[in-house]
Amino acid sequence: MKLFSSFIKELKLASRGFYFYIELFMAVIILAVFLLLVPDNFNNQRTEYIYFDMPSQTSELFLQEILREDTDGKATPVKVEVDKQEKDAMLYTTTDQKIYVLTSREDVIYMADKEKKIAAVVKLDGDNTINYEYYLQGYESEKFKNLLKILHVESNETIEAAMNNQDVRPLANNFNVLSDRENMMPSVLVFNGALMGLFIIAAYIFLDRKEGVIMAYAVTPSPVWQYLLSKVGVILVTTILSSFLVVIPIMGTQPDYLLLLLLLVTTAFFSSALGLLIASFYKNVTQAFGAIYGFMLLMVLPNIAYFIPSWNPDYLKLIPTYPMLEGFKSVLLGNNDWLYVLTISSGFLLVGVILFSISNRRYKKTLLG
Amino acid sequence: MISVKNLYHSYNKDGKYQVKDVSFEVANGEVFGFLGPSGAGKSTALNILTGLLPLQQGEVVVGGYDLKKVSNERFNKIGMSFEQSNVYSKLTAKENLDFYRKLFDVPTLDSHTLLKLVGLEGKEHVKAGEFSKGMKHRLTFARSMINNPEMWFLDEPTTGLDPSIAADIKDIIKEKNKEGVTVFLTTHNMFIADELCDRVAFIVDGEIKLIDSPKNLKLQYGDKLVEVEYIEKGEVIKTTLSTVLPEDKRELQKIIEHHDIQTMHTKEATLEEIFIKVTGRGLV
Ligand SMILES: Nc1ncnc2c1ncn2[C@@H]1O[C@H](COP(=O)(O)OP(=O)(O)OP(=O)(O)O)[C@@H](O)[C@H]1O
Ligand SMILES: [Mg+2]
């Protein structure tokens, strides 16, 4: 009962303040930008890298076939940077593809493995059968795959045989099939929820410190944890509201909403508990700014890595936003992967509870500080 | 009942104490005051008693609760008004009080009644942020009695208020005390101490120099002061001297021998003068 009235009071306070609206306002902006300005996919033209491992007269046949699709009917000599070296290549541009024909097999594999590009090696075996090695990233469209097929100048049977001979080996196994727009959603959720929550709860605490109301609370029979938890409650409300505001119009029915709710609650709980703990070490926003900023930067790193597939060092996995991103991605895809999301959620809940109880002890001791 | 034995407190735990070996007792129904200059340690001691500061050393029992054993329950019997007003500026006067009422397990006073008591009638729906300093202070003061406390802690209840509001607050304190509330207050205003307190403690540099009732103090020091006006190098000088303290007696003799006395009469000492005599320090 006391907890509930504390929570209602905090909601009232928050709704009369400025921070409450930051998140919602950001959500509206993000929604507008996404719906009006960001195309479903930034660039429909797929880029791929091919090496023909065969005598040049055979590869000529392939190239002629590609040229027929080329928008200007001729190939352009270009330089491609492979492993920090400039390499010669020929560029063929079709309506939905940019095909770079490279001069070595290693370069193609490098592009596939390190740069996460779509790449293929087309090879003529000793017995004159054609062998295709595709290095797909998992996000290629059906259209592209079909196009790869029609590029083959062999008879239908050979194609079929060749297809059957395909040896598909994944280089990495978390293929995503979100569109570009959708692909940005996990980051939006992490940023608008977790990171803003951390900052905003700290701001609330400093506001109360400045007004001295924590001291007035401390001379009542109500425990400090209820005071702190009601603030966390406000963060949960704003996070859920602003997240759903963005997710529903953009993602429609695809996500698992129940799991999304669960993950939002646990991650927001975790980050607001972290915010409380950080704030407990400082007297005012100015003093805490460095620490909060530092934490936010650290938490943003996995977001950056998320958009640069080739940069994904292992230590990033230790940053809490990394599993958050993975979790949101799974939920938004509608994978229905309960076990995975429950595991991540309970992890955040557990760490959140620990951080929260440390904060509780600290606030009990440092009410006047 | 409040009982404090050998209380020490050091903010930085550096061997420098802001409260040193403080001991006193306050009986039920008594008004007890800490009188001392700024920085004397009055608020520090009071904050330890209300649990806002941790008890570092000493024994403190407030209303039967030993402060070494933590218990939030005791706050049902305690009210505290703060030196600096601390209310939610984004909530209205009434919302501030309504929310606070819900934090107690005991019957509370109606917000409207309280606001009327401190002269804030008609301001129920004004946000505290729009209040003047004096109005905020009155709201903070009103909040402190919301749970009908048996023990009432008041940190500088009238400091910085205009005289008519201060007089109202004094009246409320007297009224509550008549109803049986035990009051512990701090002040550096001798009139407040004189008028309200059954007993006062003089506190300087964290130490209690003396505890007694204002009446006793005046009896003890009152008629033993003389106010002398004399002429020295063409100027009229006015001074108050004790007829008990040896150095004052010598000074008085010197004045009588060497100067032209204009007026000389015994007078009743104010609490401030007694404070200066006892502690060698002024109240500011
Ligand atoms: N948070 C703190 N940290 C360190 N020192 C402090 C702190 N608060 C107060 N002090 C010091 O403790 C001493 C006593 O302060 P206190 O506030 O108890 O005085 P006071 O008698 O209430 O004064 P005032 O009449 O100005 O309210 C002062 O020297 C003050 O500088
Ligand atoms: Mg003080």
XYZ file of C-alpha atoms and ligand atoms in Angstrom:
685
model
C 0.000 0.000 0.000
C 2.769 2.420 0.999
C 4.752 1.191 -1.972
C 1.813 1.788 -4.262
C 1.171 5.329 -3.031
C 4.889 6.069 -3.316
C 4.762 4.830 -6.867
C 1.711 6.950 -7.696
C 3.400 9.977 -6.185
C 6.554 9.323 -8.227
C 4.465 9.008 -11.373
C 2.756 12.293 -10.577
C 6.099 13.964 -9.959
C 7.626 12.513 -13.087
C 4.677 13.511 -15.229
C 5.135 17.093 -14.067
C 8.829 17.048 -14.838
C 10.835 17.161 -17.950
C 12.656 13.834 -17.973
C 9.494 11.782 -18.191
C 8.809 13.192 -21.614
C 12.317 12.839 -22.996
C 11.862 9.131 -23.572
C 8.366 9.425 -24.967
C 9.359 12.365 -27.119
C 12.360 10.450 -28.418
C 10.106 7.502 -29.170
C 7.802 9.701 -31.237
C 10.741 11.213 -33.129
C 12.241 7.803 -33.799
C 8.899 6.526 -34.999
C 8.440 9.495 -37.334
C 11.947 9.213 -38.722
C 11.584 5.490 -39.231
C 8.226 5.581 -40.897
C 8.801 8.632 -43.043
C 12.478 8.772 -43.797
C 14.163 5.392 -43.390
C 13.459 3.082 -46.320
C 12.670 -0.505 -45.545
C 16.065 -1.379 -46.912
C 18.652 1.321 -47.374
C 19.993 -0.070 -50.614
C 18.367 -2.740 -52.674
C 21.465 -3.172 -54.738
C 23.389 -6.090 -53.285
C 27.120 -6.185 -53.539
C 28.919 -9.438 -54.154
C 32.359 -10.695 -54.922
C 33.131 -13.515 -57.338
C 36.255 -15.322 -58.434
C 36.282 -17.614 -61.445
C 38.665 -20.451 -60.787
C 38.927 -21.672 -64.435
C 40.612 -20.983 -67.765
C 39.758 -17.535 -69.088
C 37.802 -18.721 -72.154
C 35.353 -20.543 -69.860
C 35.028 -17.605 -67.487
C 34.375 -15.350 -70.490
C 31.120 -17.247 -71.023
C 30.014 -16.400 -67.514
C 31.026 -12.800 -67.852
C 29.121 -12.366 -71.099
C 26.061 -13.681 -69.394
C 26.486 -11.181 -66.573
C 27.032 -8.383 -69.096
C 23.620 -9.059 -70.566
C 22.146 -7.992 -67.228
C 24.504 -5.038 -66.864
C 22.758 -1.682 -66.980
C 25.259 -0.062 -69.373
C 26.385 -3.257 -71.090
C 30.051 -2.962 -70.135
C 32.322 -3.737 -67.240
C 34.200 -1.040 -65.344
C 37.751 -1.612 -64.119
C 37.958 -0.634 -60.421
C 40.202 -0.999 -57.389
C 38.969 -3.003 -54.415
C 40.593 -2.848 -51.027
C 41.345 -6.339 -49.812
C 43.137 -6.738 -46.505
C 44.463 -3.179 -46.711
C 45.784 -3.654 -50.264
C 44.372 -2.240 -53.463
C 43.418 -5.001 -55.863
C 42.261 -4.787 -59.485
C 38.715 -5.897 -60.142
C 35.997 -5.582 -62.754
C 32.662 -4.127 -61.692
C 29.390 -5.242 -63.273
C 26.310 -3.257 -62.269
C 22.853 -4.703 -62.702
C 19.595 -3.248 -61.418
C 19.866 -5.060 -58.135
C 23.472 -6.147 -57.942
C 26.986 -4.871 -57.923
C 29.252 -7.713 -58.898
C 32.977 -7.425 -58.358
C 35.005 -10.006 -60.187
C 38.218 -10.465 -58.252
C 41.483 -12.012 -59.334
C 42.141 -14.491 -56.553
C 40.291 -17.052 -54.529
C 41.886 -15.862 -51.270
C 40.580 -12.349 -51.837
C 37.021 -13.608 -52.238
C 37.273 -15.657 -49.070
C 38.715 -12.664 -47.272
C 35.763 -10.522 -48.360
C 33.335 -13.145 -47.177
C 34.993 -13.979 -43.913
C 36.340 -10.653 -42.716
C 34.181 -8.085 -44.467
C 31.010 -10.175 -44.227
C 30.183 -9.740 -47.910
C 28.329 -12.065 -50.172
C 30.955 -13.916 -52.105
C 31.317 -16.900 -54.407
C 34.042 -18.919 -56.032
C 33.068 -20.550 -59.302
C 35.362 -23.427 -60.115
C 35.892 -25.792 -63.027
C 36.833 -29.177 -61.644
C 39.254 -31.643 -63.250
C 36.349 -33.563 -64.823
C 34.985 -30.341 -66.347
C 32.046 -30.002 -63.959
C 31.327 -26.624 -62.520
C 31.575 -26.233 -58.802
C 30.160 -23.262 -56.901
C 31.287 -22.245 -53.498
C 28.985 -19.593 -52.072
C 29.847 -17.616 -49.033
C 26.466 -16.281 -48.104
C 25.869 -14.119 -45.082
C 22.334 -15.272 -44.538
C 20.696 -11.966 -45.370
C 20.582 -12.396 -49.143
C 17.227 -12.055 -50.751
C 15.529 -14.826 -52.699
C 15.788 -12.604 -55.741
C 19.525 -12.610 -55.457
C 19.724 -16.338 -55.047
C 17.588 -16.837 -58.132
C 19.766 -14.469 -60.031
C 22.796 -16.494 -59.107
C 21.096 -19.469 -60.697
C 20.300 -17.830 -63.998
C 23.888 -16.693 -64.271
C 24.847 -20.251 -64.953
C 25.128 -20.849 -68.668
C 25.090 -24.624 -68.358
C 22.126 -26.740 -69.203
C 19.389 -27.243 -66.682
C 20.639 -30.662 -65.709
C 24.103 -29.353 -64.996
C 22.652 -26.626 -62.850
C 20.690 -29.135 -60.951
C 23.693 -31.351 -60.515
C 25.779 -28.404 -59.515
C 23.154 -27.323 -57.011
C 23.115 -30.781 -55.537
C 26.857 -30.713 -55.241
C 26.804 -27.519 -53.282
C 28.682 -27.638 -50.098
C 27.202 -25.001 -47.814
C 29.269 -24.158 -44.793
C 28.212 -21.316 -42.529
C 30.987 -18.913 -41.536
C 28.895 -17.486 -38.739
C 25.601 -18.812 -37.567
C 23.383 -16.006 -36.334
C 21.850 -15.045 -39.614
C 19.362 -12.272 -39.361
C 16.469 -11.772 -41.661
C 15.309 -8.369 -40.430
C 15.004 -5.591 -42.957
C 17.365 -2.671 -42.526
C 14.734 -0.641 -40.763
C 13.817 -3.502 -38.487
C 17.450 -4.253 -37.995
C 17.873 -0.937 -36.179
C 15.081 -1.673 -33.720
C 17.086 -3.634 -31.122
C 19.478 -0.690 -30.848
C 16.593 1.707 -30.490
C 15.142 -0.402 -27.689
C 18.457 -0.683 -25.885
C 19.179 2.999 -26.255
C 15.781 4.398 -25.423
C 15.144 1.891 -22.662
C 18.280 0.793 -20.914
C 20.572 3.740 -21.474
C 17.990 6.463 -20.948
C 16.664 4.624 -17.887
C 20.091 4.648 -16.300
C 20.469 8.358 -16.863
C 16.928 9.397 -15.993
C 16.698 7.553 -12.680
C 19.957 9.190 -11.629
C 18.474 12.547 -12.615
C 15.399 11.826 -10.466
C 17.584 10.996 -7.478
C 19.596 14.188 -7.835
C 16.411 16.209 -8.128
C 15.200 14.719 -4.833
C 18.603 15.263 -3.238
C 18.477 18.907 -4.197
C 15.030 19.324 -2.686
C 16.032 17.345 0.412
C 12.889 15.219 0.239
C 14.838 11.990 0.748
C 15.505 13.165 4.310
C 11.822 13.755 4.936
C 11.135 10.236 3.700
C 13.857 8.870 5.981
C 12.040 9.990 9.122
C 8.931 7.973 8.291
C 8.317 4.286 9.063
C 8.522 3.448 5.348
C 11.658 1.612 4.239
C 14.112 3.167 1.780
C 13.801 0.277 -0.661
C 10.186 1.237 -1.326
C 11.243 4.758 -2.142
C 13.855 3.446 -4.578
C 11.588 0.803 -6.075
C 8.847 3.313 -6.804
C 11.356 5.305 -8.835
C 12.318 2.136 -10.685
C 8.607 1.641 -11.327
C 8.386 4.982 -13.090
C 11.315 4.038 -15.315
C 9.624 0.740 -16.168
C 6.442 2.553 -17.155
C 8.209 5.039 -19.419
C 10.396 2.345 -20.961
C 7.459 0.089 -21.749
C 5.345 2.942 -23.100
C 8.042 4.399 -25.298
C 9.217 1.005 -26.546
C 5.752 -0.182 -27.511
C 5.103 3.161 -29.120
C 7.925 2.458 -31.542
C 7.700 -1.303 -31.918
C 4.002 -1.750 -32.628
C 3.724 0.545 -35.686
C 7.005 -0.620 -37.195
C 7.037 -4.326 -36.434
C 3.348 -5.108 -36.475
C 2.517 -8.623 -35.373
C 5.925 -10.165 -35.949
C 7.468 -9.803 -32.436
C 6.646 -11.987 -29.433
C 5.070 -9.236 -27.379
C 4.916 -11.157 -24.136
C 8.610 -11.909 -24.327
C 9.275 -8.328 -25.349
C 7.486 -7.108 -22.232
C 9.460 -9.505 -20.080
C 12.772 -8.443 -21.573
C 11.908 -4.735 -21.343
C 10.967 -5.054 -17.673
C 14.067 -6.985 -16.681
C 16.535 -4.913 -18.676
C 15.006 -1.628 -17.485
C 15.114 -2.942 -13.914
C 18.777 -3.804 -14.350
C 19.755 -0.457 -15.809
C 17.758 1.622 -13.340
C 19.322 -0.329 -10.461
C 22.713 0.463 -12.001
C 21.690 4.127 -12.290
C 20.681 4.164 -8.617
C 23.990 2.664 -7.593
C 26.022 5.164 -9.623
C 23.967 8.073 -8.276
C 24.551 6.902 -4.698
C 28.216 7.859 -4.996
C 27.606 11.476 -5.944
C 25.985 14.568 -4.500
C 24.735 16.167 -7.699
C 24.433 15.699 -11.449
C 27.557 17.685 -12.212
C 29.716 15.384 -10.103
C 28.077 12.255 -11.440
C 28.133 13.337 -15.049
C 31.529 11.813 -15.835
C 30.631 8.426 -14.408
C 27.202 8.301 -16.040
C 28.619 9.373 -19.363
C 31.375 6.778 -19.118
C 28.904 3.996 -18.388
C 26.655 5.079 -21.228
C 29.570 5.098 -23.674
C 30.580 1.631 -22.587
C 27.028 0.415 -22.989
C 26.814 1.914 -26.471
C 29.813 -0.077 -27.753
C 27.864 -3.266 -28.558
C 25.393 -1.091 -30.482
C 28.188 0.108 -32.681
C 29.490 -3.400 -33.152
C 26.000 -4.463 -34.102
C 26.210 -2.328 -37.222
C 29.781 -3.237 -38.082
C 29.608 -7.002 -38.471
C 33.342 -7.280 -38.989
C 34.126 -5.664 -35.638
C 32.984 -7.979 -32.931
C 35.692 -8.622 -30.348
C 34.896 -11.144 -27.631
C 35.163 -8.675 -24.754
C 32.073 -6.895 -26.086
C 30.051 -9.891 -25.004
C 30.796 -8.956 -21.397
C 28.992 -5.630 -21.746
C 25.372 -5.996 -20.611
C 23.953 -4.322 -23.701
C 25.351 -7.128 -25.855
C 22.965 -9.809 -24.585
C 20.247 -7.140 -24.487
C 20.657 -6.545 -28.221
C 20.701 -10.253 -28.965
C 17.619 -10.764 -26.840
C 15.667 -7.947 -28.457
C 16.695 -9.202 -31.870
C 15.354 -12.659 -31.130
C 12.122 -11.244 -29.708
C 11.566 -8.902 -32.644
C 12.177 -11.667 -35.151
C 9.369 -13.555 -33.512
C 11.657 -16.563 -33.063
C 9.508 -17.608 -30.146
C 12.723 -18.661 -28.435
C 11.392 -18.702 -24.883
C 14.352 -20.433 -23.350
C 16.846 -17.953 -24.747
C 14.856 -14.870 -23.746
C 14.001 -16.291 -20.324
C 17.680 -17.007 -19.706
C 18.708 -13.481 -20.646
C 15.829 -11.965 -18.661
C 16.567 -13.893 -15.520
C 20.210 -12.898 -15.843
C 19.259 -9.224 -15.889
C 16.762 -9.723 -13.099
C 19.353 -11.412 -10.915
C 22.075 -8.833 -11.491
C 19.430 -6.109 -11.099
C 18.386 -7.463 -7.700
C 22.003 -7.533 -6.557
C 22.662 -3.961 -7.727
C 19.389 -2.831 -6.181
C 20.166 -4.269 -2.770
C 23.633 -2.710 -2.762
C 22.010 0.620 -3.656
C 19.463 0.183 -0.896
C 22.223 -0.244 1.680
C 24.099 2.749 0.369
C 21.060 5.027 0.383
C 20.208 3.982 3.914
C 23.651 5.067 5.024
C 24.168 8.200 3.012
C 20.877 10.006 3.248
C 22.497 13.244 4.274
C 25.424 12.884 1.861
C 11.798 10.253 26.937
C 15.163 10.918 25.399
C 18.378 9.738 26.973
C 21.783 10.508 25.491
C 25.041 9.295 27.039
C 28.546 10.199 25.892
C 27.601 10.923 22.323
C 30.445 11.584 19.886
C 30.302 12.231 16.170
C 33.026 12.828 13.602
C 31.883 13.435 10.001
C 35.214 12.573 8.444
C 36.241 10.050 11.107
C 39.525 11.953 11.353
C 39.690 12.281 15.127
C 38.080 15.722 14.981
C 34.675 15.592 16.622
C 31.762 17.826 15.679
C 29.872 16.435 18.687
C 31.937 15.692 21.790
C 30.897 13.738 24.859
C 27.341 15.038 24.865
C 25.040 13.676 27.601
C 21.577 14.810 28.596
C 18.079 13.604 29.310
C 14.730 14.974 28.244
C 11.686 14.039 30.318
C 8.301 13.296 28.823
C 6.322 16.447 28.196
C 9.397 18.665 28.452
C 10.604 21.266 25.948
C 14.358 20.967 25.711
C 16.514 23.285 23.628
C 20.034 23.278 22.236
C 21.200 26.892 22.216
C 24.430 27.646 20.409
C 26.077 29.602 17.630
C 26.220 28.471 14.029
C 28.415 25.420 13.554
C 28.155 24.385 17.206
C 26.905 20.916 16.313
C 23.218 21.357 17.136
C 21.878 19.894 13.904
C 24.456 17.124 13.960
C 23.268 15.975 17.391
C 19.621 16.275 16.397
C 20.166 14.322 13.181
C 21.751 11.486 15.126
C 18.725 11.398 17.412
C 16.355 11.138 14.445
C 18.473 8.524 12.695
C 19.405 10.703 9.725
C 23.033 10.362 10.724
C 24.419 7.020 11.888
C 25.176 6.621 15.573
C 28.955 6.332 15.771
C 29.657 6.359 19.485
C 27.550 6.738 22.604
C 24.203 5.536 23.838
C 20.968 7.038 22.621
C 17.457 5.989 23.584
C 14.530 7.836 21.999
C 11.005 7.043 23.165
C 12.097 3.642 24.423
C 13.919 2.738 21.191
C 17.646 2.083 21.477
C 19.218 3.600 18.361
C 21.738 0.780 18.155
C 18.879 -1.474 17.101
C 17.398 -0.284 13.844
C 13.653 0.047 13.813
C 11.634 2.081 11.358
C 8.591 1.609 13.533
C 9.764 4.295 15.958
C 9.103 6.974 13.334
C 5.386 6.555 13.948
C 5.989 8.358 17.247
C 8.458 10.913 15.919
C 8.000 14.135 13.995
C 10.791 16.198 12.538
C 10.875 19.663 11.069
C 13.940 20.543 9.060
C 16.235 23.533 9.198
C 15.925 23.911 5.418
C 12.455 23.308 4.097
C 12.278 20.175 1.993
C 9.029 19.587 0.184
C 8.285 18.428 -3.364
C 8.142 21.638 -5.338
C 6.200 19.939 -8.129
C 3.437 18.781 -5.783
C 0.818 21.101 -4.336
C 0.714 21.803 -0.607
C -2.108 19.319 -0.185
C -0.481 16.631 -2.332
C 2.718 16.969 -0.314
C 0.848 16.320 2.909
C -1.521 13.685 1.482
C 1.366 11.613 0.231
C 3.258 11.956 3.501
C 0.247 10.802 5.519
C 0.263 7.474 3.698
C 3.782 6.694 4.871
C 2.711 6.187 8.500
C 1.035 3.249 10.193
C -0.769 5.429 12.735
C -3.760 7.770 12.385
C -2.739 11.052 10.793
C -4.076 14.589 10.776
C -6.124 15.824 7.879
C -4.100 17.897 5.409
C -6.590 20.717 5.374
C -6.559 21.069 9.175
C -2.777 21.206 9.163
C -2.586 23.835 6.441
C -5.097 25.961 8.298
C -3.062 25.642 11.473
C 0.033 27.147 9.843
C -1.860 29.846 7.973
C -1.747 28.219 4.545
C -5.481 27.952 4.175
C -6.523 28.583 0.582
C -3.101 27.516 -0.720
C -3.983 23.800 -0.831
C -3.749 23.565 -4.586
C -0.744 25.768 -5.133
C 2.466 23.960 -6.006
C 5.050 24.220 -3.238
C 7.534 25.422 -5.834
C 5.528 28.614 -6.113
C 5.644 29.217 -2.351
C 7.769 31.871 -0.658
C 10.557 30.733 1.652
C 8.393 31.324 4.720
C 5.465 29.412 3.240
C 7.669 26.430 2.387
C 8.999 26.474 5.906
C 5.468 26.470 7.307
C 4.569 23.525 5.074
C 7.647 21.631 6.277
C 6.702 22.478 9.845
C 3.085 21.390 9.340
C 4.240 18.101 7.848
C 6.272 17.339 10.991
C 3.152 17.019 13.127
C 1.120 14.984 10.654
C 1.390 11.742 12.658
C 0.589 13.327 16.053
C 4.146 12.669 17.233
C 4.891 11.995 20.887
C 8.364 13.292 20.299
C 8.858 16.319 18.166
C 12.256 17.338 16.800
C 12.492 20.890 15.517
C 15.677 22.129 13.879
C 15.633 25.936 13.995
C 11.832 26.173 13.897
C 11.682 29.953 13.504
C 14.987 30.958 11.931
C 14.625 33.240 8.947
C 10.884 33.751 9.412
C 9.238 37.105 9.800
C 8.274 37.875 13.412
C 4.533 37.328 13.073
C 4.975 33.860 11.507
C 7.610 33.050 14.125
C 5.116 34.019 16.832
C 2.468 31.728 15.299
C 4.899 28.847 15.248
C 5.878 29.469 18.860
C 2.206 29.342 19.799
C 1.701 26.036 18.014
C 4.707 24.545 19.798
C 3.377 25.695 23.164
C -0.048 24.309 22.350
C 1.293 20.911 21.337
C 3.448 20.794 24.426
C 0.386 21.403 26.560
C -1.151 18.359 24.912
C 1.810 16.369 26.220
C 4.225 16.349 23.268
C 7.908 16.179 24.169
C 9.869 18.767 22.193
C 13.562 18.829 21.311
C 14.568 21.964 19.457
C 17.710 23.707 18.320
C 18.093 27.445 18.017
C 20.558 30.262 18.104
C 17.828 32.637 19.139
C 17.852 33.349 22.867
C 14.250 34.591 22.841
C 12.996 31.268 21.493
C 15.032 29.400 24.069
C 13.884 31.703 26.820
C 10.245 31.633 25.920
C 9.745 28.014 24.908
C 12.241 25.837 26.715
C 11.819 24.242 30.088
C 15.544 23.626 30.011
C 18.322 24.689 27.655
C 21.737 23.278 26.931
C 24.457 25.737 25.930
C 26.455 24.104 23.176
C 29.704 25.391 21.681
C 32.175 23.495 19.475
C 30.251 20.274 19.892
C 30.320 20.362 23.675
C 27.584 21.072 26.196
C 28.809 23.767 28.577
C 25.780 23.911 30.826
C 22.217 22.647 31.160
C 19.619 24.482 33.189
C 16.243 26.173 33.026
C 16.189 29.770 31.757
C 14.631 30.786 35.046
C 17.429 29.278 37.127
C 20.030 30.791 34.887
C 18.580 34.220 35.334
C 18.325 33.790 39.073
C 21.886 32.684 39.164
C 23.297 35.371 36.914
C 20.572 37.989 36.783
C 21.140 40.460 39.588
C 24.808 39.889 39.481
C 25.297 42.043 36.409
C 25.918 45.769 36.394
C 25.590 48.039 33.422
C 28.037 50.946 33.604
C 28.207 54.068 31.458
C 31.425 56.047 31.872
C 33.530 58.632 30.059
C 36.908 57.752 28.649
C 38.846 60.264 26.505
C 35.702 62.298 25.964
C 33.624 59.354 24.745
C 30.742 57.627 26.516
C 31.354 53.921 26.928
C 28.723 51.391 27.946
C 29.624 47.957 29.329
C 28.047 45.111 31.245
C 30.059 43.422 33.942
C 29.525 40.576 36.346
C 29.816 41.130 40.035
C 30.848 37.534 40.506
C 33.598 36.868 37.993
C 36.974 38.087 39.428
C 38.231 39.760 36.263
C 34.944 41.657 35.865
C 35.170 42.793 39.482
C 38.676 44.120 38.943
C 37.559 45.870 35.757
C 34.672 47.482 37.624
C 37.021 48.749 40.345
C 39.338 50.222 37.733
C 36.466 52.041 36.052
C 35.238 53.495 39.321
C 38.737 54.666 40.262
C 39.857 56.123 36.951
C 36.768 57.299 35.114
C 33.800 59.544 35.377
C 30.730 57.327 35.926
C 27.550 58.532 34.257
C 25.062 55.776 35.154
C 25.381 52.445 36.923
C 22.647 49.944 37.757
C 22.133 46.231 38.248
C 20.035 44.510 35.607
C 18.438 41.192 34.690
C 20.647 39.373 32.257
C 19.334 38.145 28.937
C 19.983 34.535 28.036
C 22.436 35.742 25.437
C 24.478 37.638 27.981
C 24.504 34.613 30.220
C 25.592 32.515 27.247
C 28.473 34.886 26.624
C 29.468 34.862 30.257
C 29.396 31.091 30.494
C 30.924 30.111 27.174
C 32.988 33.164 26.333
C 31.273 33.154 22.919
C 28.458 35.038 21.268
C 25.413 33.381 19.705
C 26.254 34.323 16.123
N 28.111 16.767 6.073
C 29.111 17.301 6.787
N 30.376 16.918 6.569
C 31.402 17.432 7.278
N 31.249 18.353 8.228
C 30.015 18.787 8.509
C 28.878 18.284 7.800
N 27.779 18.892 8.279
C 28.208 19.731 9.248
N 29.545 19.670 9.398
C 30.355 20.423 10.370
O 29.952 20.042 11.668
C 29.914 21.158 12.522
C 28.564 21.266 13.184
O 27.585 21.530 12.180
P 26.051 21.631 12.516
O 25.309 21.731 11.245
O 25.687 20.532 13.436
O 25.981 23.021 13.279
P 24.705 23.789 13.828
O 24.978 24.023 15.248
O 23.464 23.098 13.460
O 24.818 25.158 13.026
P 23.658 26.091 12.426
O 23.168 26.933 13.548
O 24.384 26.918 11.414
O 22.618 25.220 11.857
C 30.278 22.371 11.692
O 31.633 22.668 11.928
C 30.088 21.905 10.274
O 31.037 22.537 9.458
Mg 21.843 23.523 12.277
